[in-house]
Amino acid sequence: MAVSERVNNQQSNSPKFRVLLLGGTAEAFALANKLAALSFDIISSLAGRTQNPKLPNTQTRIGGFGGVIGLKNYLTEQKFDYVIDATHPFAKKITENAINATKELAIPLLRLERKAWQPQAGDHWTFVNSEAEAASLLKPKSNCFLALGKQHISPFANRNDVNFIARMLEPADSAKKFNSIVQVIAKPTNSHDELRFLQKYQIDTIVCRNSGGKQSYQKLIAARYLALPVIMIQRAALPEIVTVETVEEAKRYLLDTRNRLKT
Ligand code: NAP
């Protein structure tokens, strides 16, 4: 995808502290707006996966960088002092690229990653490390809810003995590879509607990723109520990097860092 730039009227008055914010999440959007309001010289970056992305009130660029080398070139050309990786917990590639590029250029990196969910009393979760592992654990003839998004369902297509209900924002091309699949084009809702959804499709197993956050958690509240088994795909382990879990913590961290550099 061609890289596009949008320059808005939020111009920098702090050119000595230039920040690249890798986004594509609600947290990145909120943080970008908060930092813009504090006159950070900030460019938000999106992968360009969605047609009409909601753009923050910062300069924005859209499209991949071209791997670690492309990212390193961009960071050098644009003279960034700081990188914030606020991408999705399962966007592993861009996070790895950010770690490698900033390490090689000795640019500080902050990771903003929302907290992973933890099982509560009454939950029946089995933890796995991949979609393929989750697929291997499904019982024959089960009615399985895939709460994964359209890019992540294909590892389940070889389970011809399972009925799948996949809820997604857009239909998946890979659906045609499945023996039995119902595609539900919808977003997660509140726990009452999630309960109705699970009952309507007679779901007996849920597969999801440990994305964290409130909205996607509602199905897990409903699953607890019904005592349903959940196969939970865990996040990949990352090298040690400075990490915060909330937008507020990230904002404070950046303010402290900027103040430290000024003195
Ligand atoms: P990914 O597998 O980690 O990244 C694949 C490639 O997309 C990267 O190597 C990079 O291309 C480009 N890319 C990803 N994020 C970028 C960003 N913020 N700015 C510029 N380029 C970016 O990521 P993904 O899972 O495809 O997710 C893509 C985007 O959607 C991420 O920004 C993420 O925050 C957002 N998102 C992902 C999920 C999810 O479930 N994975 C959910 C919600 C939102 P180059 O190598 O060419 O630089």
XYZ file of C-alpha atoms and ligand atoms in Angstrom:
311
model
C 0.000 0.000 0.000
C 1.228 3.486 -0.849
C 2.138 5.566 2.119
C -0.058 8.609 2.585
C 0.455 11.548 4.897
C -2.062 13.829 6.463
C -0.732 16.963 8.044
C -3.129 18.809 10.277
C -3.002 22.124 12.028
C -1.424 20.676 15.184
C 2.086 21.921 14.540
C 4.954 21.285 16.874
C 6.460 23.813 19.211
C 8.763 21.157 20.658
C 10.932 20.024 17.732
C 13.519 18.489 20.012
C 11.246 15.682 21.132
C 9.838 14.010 18.073
C 7.674 10.932 18.624
C 6.519 8.174 16.295
C 3.369 6.486 17.609
C 2.624 3.086 16.085
C -1.130 2.708 16.351
C -4.227 0.951 15.072
C -5.869 0.601 18.495
C -8.319 2.671 20.542
C -5.525 3.256 23.066
C -3.180 4.640 20.400
C -5.907 6.985 19.162
C -6.588 8.295 22.683
C -2.874 8.671 23.481
C -2.180 10.491 20.201
C -4.859 13.073 20.997
C -3.628 13.544 24.557
C -0.019 14.036 23.445
C -1.075 16.379 20.638
C -2.915 18.509 23.194
C 0.351 18.689 25.160
C 2.209 19.973 22.062
C 4.252 16.853 21.454
C 5.738 16.712 17.973
C 4.065 13.449 17.085
C 3.339 11.379 14.006
C 0.801 8.564 14.240
C 1.304 5.538 12.031
C -1.388 3.125 10.840
C -0.951 -0.073 8.832
C -3.788 0.834 6.455
C -5.898 -2.280 7.053
C -9.236 -0.444 7.310
C -10.923 1.621 4.608
C -11.821 4.752 6.572
C -9.752 4.731 9.735
C -10.582 7.151 12.531
C -7.613 9.539 12.472
C -6.265 11.242 15.573
C -5.539 14.931 15.814
C -1.871 14.485 14.873
C 0.135 14.185 11.719
C -0.652 10.728 10.368
C 1.068 8.366 7.960
C -0.569 5.212 6.621
C 1.076 2.036 5.267
C 3.873 -0.388 6.139
C 7.457 0.833 6.402
C 9.029 -2.111 4.573
C 10.259 -4.238 7.457
C 12.969 -3.361 9.957
C 15.150 -1.705 7.311
C 12.295 0.499 6.111
C 11.408 1.447 9.660
C 15.026 2.256 10.481
C 15.270 4.461 7.392
C 12.061 6.264 8.312
C 13.159 6.836 11.911
C 16.507 8.205 10.741
C 15.166 10.407 7.941
C 12.446 11.867 10.132
C 14.807 12.339 13.102
C 12.600 10.724 15.733
C 13.729 10.877 19.365
C 11.194 8.434 20.703
C 8.951 5.582 19.537
C 5.731 4.422 21.182
C 4.418 1.036 20.132
C 0.704 1.098 20.960
C -0.247 -1.583 18.431
C -2.602 -4.469 19.203
C -1.311 -7.190 21.599
C -1.457 -9.690 18.705
C 0.224 -7.459 16.092
C 3.480 -9.311 16.662
C 5.417 -8.394 13.524
C 5.305 -4.624 13.873
C 6.186 -4.915 17.567
C 9.216 -7.076 16.747
C 10.236 -4.634 14.014
C 9.922 -1.684 16.403
C 12.044 -3.457 19.012
C 14.769 -4.330 16.504
C 14.835 -0.979 14.686
C 14.943 1.138 17.859
C 17.570 -1.117 19.419
C 19.834 -0.790 16.384
C 19.391 2.999 16.301
C 19.511 3.404 20.106
C 16.148 5.227 20.107
C 14.078 4.712 23.283
C 10.904 2.664 22.876
C 7.809 2.540 25.064
C 5.283 -0.268 24.659
C 1.643 0.471 25.529
C -0.101 -2.876 25.850
C -3.437 -3.367 27.533
C -3.503 -5.876 30.378
C -4.218 -9.503 29.535
C -7.363 -11.065 31.029
C -6.949 -13.444 33.961
C -9.368 -16.296 34.670
C -11.815 -15.725 37.541
C -13.630 -18.207 39.745
C -16.163 -20.018 37.550
C -14.109 -19.712 34.354
C -13.103 -22.848 32.436
C -10.206 -21.671 30.301
C -7.595 -23.760 28.553
C -4.544 -21.775 27.464
C -2.913 -22.462 24.091
C -0.221 -20.727 22.050
C -1.734 -20.728 18.564
C -4.897 -21.077 16.502
C -3.613 -24.462 15.252
C -3.265 -25.727 18.815
C -6.779 -24.477 19.618
C -8.146 -26.300 16.534
C -6.526 -29.553 17.656
C -8.362 -29.421 21.014
C -11.918 -29.097 19.673
C -14.263 -31.990 20.326
C -15.930 -33.601 17.280
C -19.482 -32.359 16.586
C -19.039 -29.352 18.870
C -20.619 -25.961 18.129
C -17.630 -23.695 18.339
C -17.728 -19.895 18.481
C -14.624 -18.435 16.797
C -14.164 -14.940 18.254
C -11.036 -14.239 16.250
C -11.519 -11.940 13.279
C -11.519 -12.924 9.621
C -7.715 -13.191 9.181
C -7.381 -15.832 11.884
C -9.994 -18.506 11.175
C -8.287 -20.550 8.426
C -6.328 -22.833 10.829
C -9.737 -24.266 11.827
C -10.855 -25.141 8.281
C -9.491 -28.699 8.429
C -11.841 -29.576 11.320
C -14.618 -30.956 9.099
C -16.208 -32.569 12.155
C -16.939 -29.268 13.969
C -19.687 -26.667 13.388
C -18.240 -23.173 13.515
C -19.923 -19.870 14.257
C -17.474 -17.102 13.366
C -18.283 -13.530 14.358
C -16.389 -10.941 12.317
C -16.586 -7.363 11.079
C -16.449 -8.466 7.433
C -16.989 -11.833 5.704
C -13.875 -14.020 5.437
C -12.653 -15.364 2.068
C -11.400 -18.453 3.895
C -14.979 -19.356 4.950
C -15.386 -21.327 1.713
C -12.754 -23.807 2.935
C -14.950 -24.825 5.880
C -17.363 -27.774 5.929
C -19.776 -26.093 8.344
C -19.586 -22.399 9.217
C -22.045 -19.613 10.000
C -20.559 -16.149 9.558
C -22.089 -13.540 11.830
C -21.149 -10.019 10.765
C -21.289 -8.093 14.015
C -19.247 -6.542 16.816
C -19.060 -7.768 20.408
C -21.802 -6.306 22.606
C -22.740 -6.316 26.297
C -22.795 -9.480 28.411
C -26.605 -9.855 28.174
C -26.553 -9.841 24.378
C -23.509 -12.113 24.416
C -25.483 -14.569 26.536
C -28.337 -14.501 24.030
C -25.840 -14.968 21.178
C -24.252 -18.019 22.827
C -27.673 -19.545 23.506
C -29.058 -18.777 20.036
C -26.224 -20.697 18.333
C -26.070 -23.382 21.065
C -22.382 -22.698 21.505
C -20.555 -25.300 23.577
C -16.957 -24.038 23.128
C -15.417 -20.590 22.583
C -12.053 -19.903 20.973
C -10.632 -16.424 21.436
C -7.359 -14.538 21.870
C -6.316 -12.879 25.096
C -6.651 -9.376 23.652
C -7.639 -7.710 26.924
C -9.981 -4.719 27.149
C -13.596 -4.367 28.270
C -15.644 -4.809 25.117
C -14.328 -8.211 24.040
C -14.501 -9.412 27.654
C -18.320 -9.449 27.702
C -18.518 -12.831 25.940
C -16.309 -14.268 28.687
C -18.718 -13.037 31.368
C -21.530 -14.771 29.474
C -19.396 -17.918 29.095
C -18.792 -17.957 32.866
C -22.532 -17.734 33.475
C -23.117 -20.739 31.196
C -20.003 -22.595 32.508
C -18.750 -22.938 28.910
C -15.198 -24.032 28.123
C -13.017 -21.330 26.564
C -9.856 -22.044 24.596
C -7.746 -18.938 25.176
C -4.900 -18.167 22.761
C -2.102 -16.492 24.716
C 0.019 -13.545 23.634
C 3.505 -14.228 22.336
C 6.330 -13.589 24.776
C 8.304 -10.429 23.987
C 11.821 -9.385 24.900
C 12.024 -7.128 27.966
C 10.957 -3.611 26.982
C 9.599 -0.698 28.975
C 5.849 -1.374 29.012
C 2.817 0.433 30.415
C -0.769 -0.799 30.416
C -2.880 2.346 30.178
C -3.076 5.534 28.118
C -2.739 7.624 31.272
C 0.461 5.833 32.311
C 1.900 6.292 28.821
C 1.066 10.011 28.839
C 2.724 10.491 32.238
C 5.767 8.517 31.132
C 6.220 10.672 28.034
C 5.725 13.900 29.976
C 8.336 12.823 32.540
C 10.745 11.843 29.790
C 10.320 15.161 27.975
C 10.775 17.108 31.196
C 13.909 15.132 32.035
C 15.404 15.882 28.634
C 14.672 19.593 28.960
C 16.574 19.904 32.241
P 1.431 -7.199 12.179
O 1.198 -8.567 11.672
O 2.252 -7.031 13.404
O 2.106 -6.290 11.062
C 2.247 -6.684 9.707
C 2.861 -5.544 8.962
O 1.931 -4.452 8.861
C 4.075 -4.942 9.648
O 5.247 -5.707 9.394
C 4.092 -3.549 9.046
O 4.544 -3.589 7.697
C 2.627 -3.207 8.961
N 2.130 -2.497 10.153
C 1.485 -3.010 11.232
N 1.129 -2.045 12.072
C 1.581 -0.898 11.533
C 1.501 0.455 11.932
N 0.868 0.830 13.071
N 2.062 1.396 11.115
C 2.665 1.036 9.965
N 2.755 -0.235 9.526
C 2.215 -1.179 10.300
O 0.064 -6.442 12.427
P -1.458 -6.903 12.102
O -1.853 -7.941 13.083
O -1.582 -7.138 10.618
O -2.213 -5.548 12.499
C -2.141 -4.412 11.664
C -2.586 -3.200 12.436
O -3.912 -3.402 12.913
C -1.702 -2.916 13.653
O -1.328 -1.561 13.601
C -2.580 -3.212 14.857
O -2.375 -2.303 15.917
C -3.995 -3.121 14.286
N -4.875 -4.114 14.901
C -4.539 -5.444 14.873
C -5.381 -6.360 15.471
C -4.992 -7.824 15.494
O -5.817 -8.613 15.945
N -3.816 -8.215 15.059
C -6.563 -5.954 16.068
C -6.886 -4.596 16.085
C -6.037 -3.689 15.485
P 6.077 -3.303 7.294
O 6.844 -4.514 7.732
O 6.007 -3.115 5.830
O 6.490 -2.086 8.051
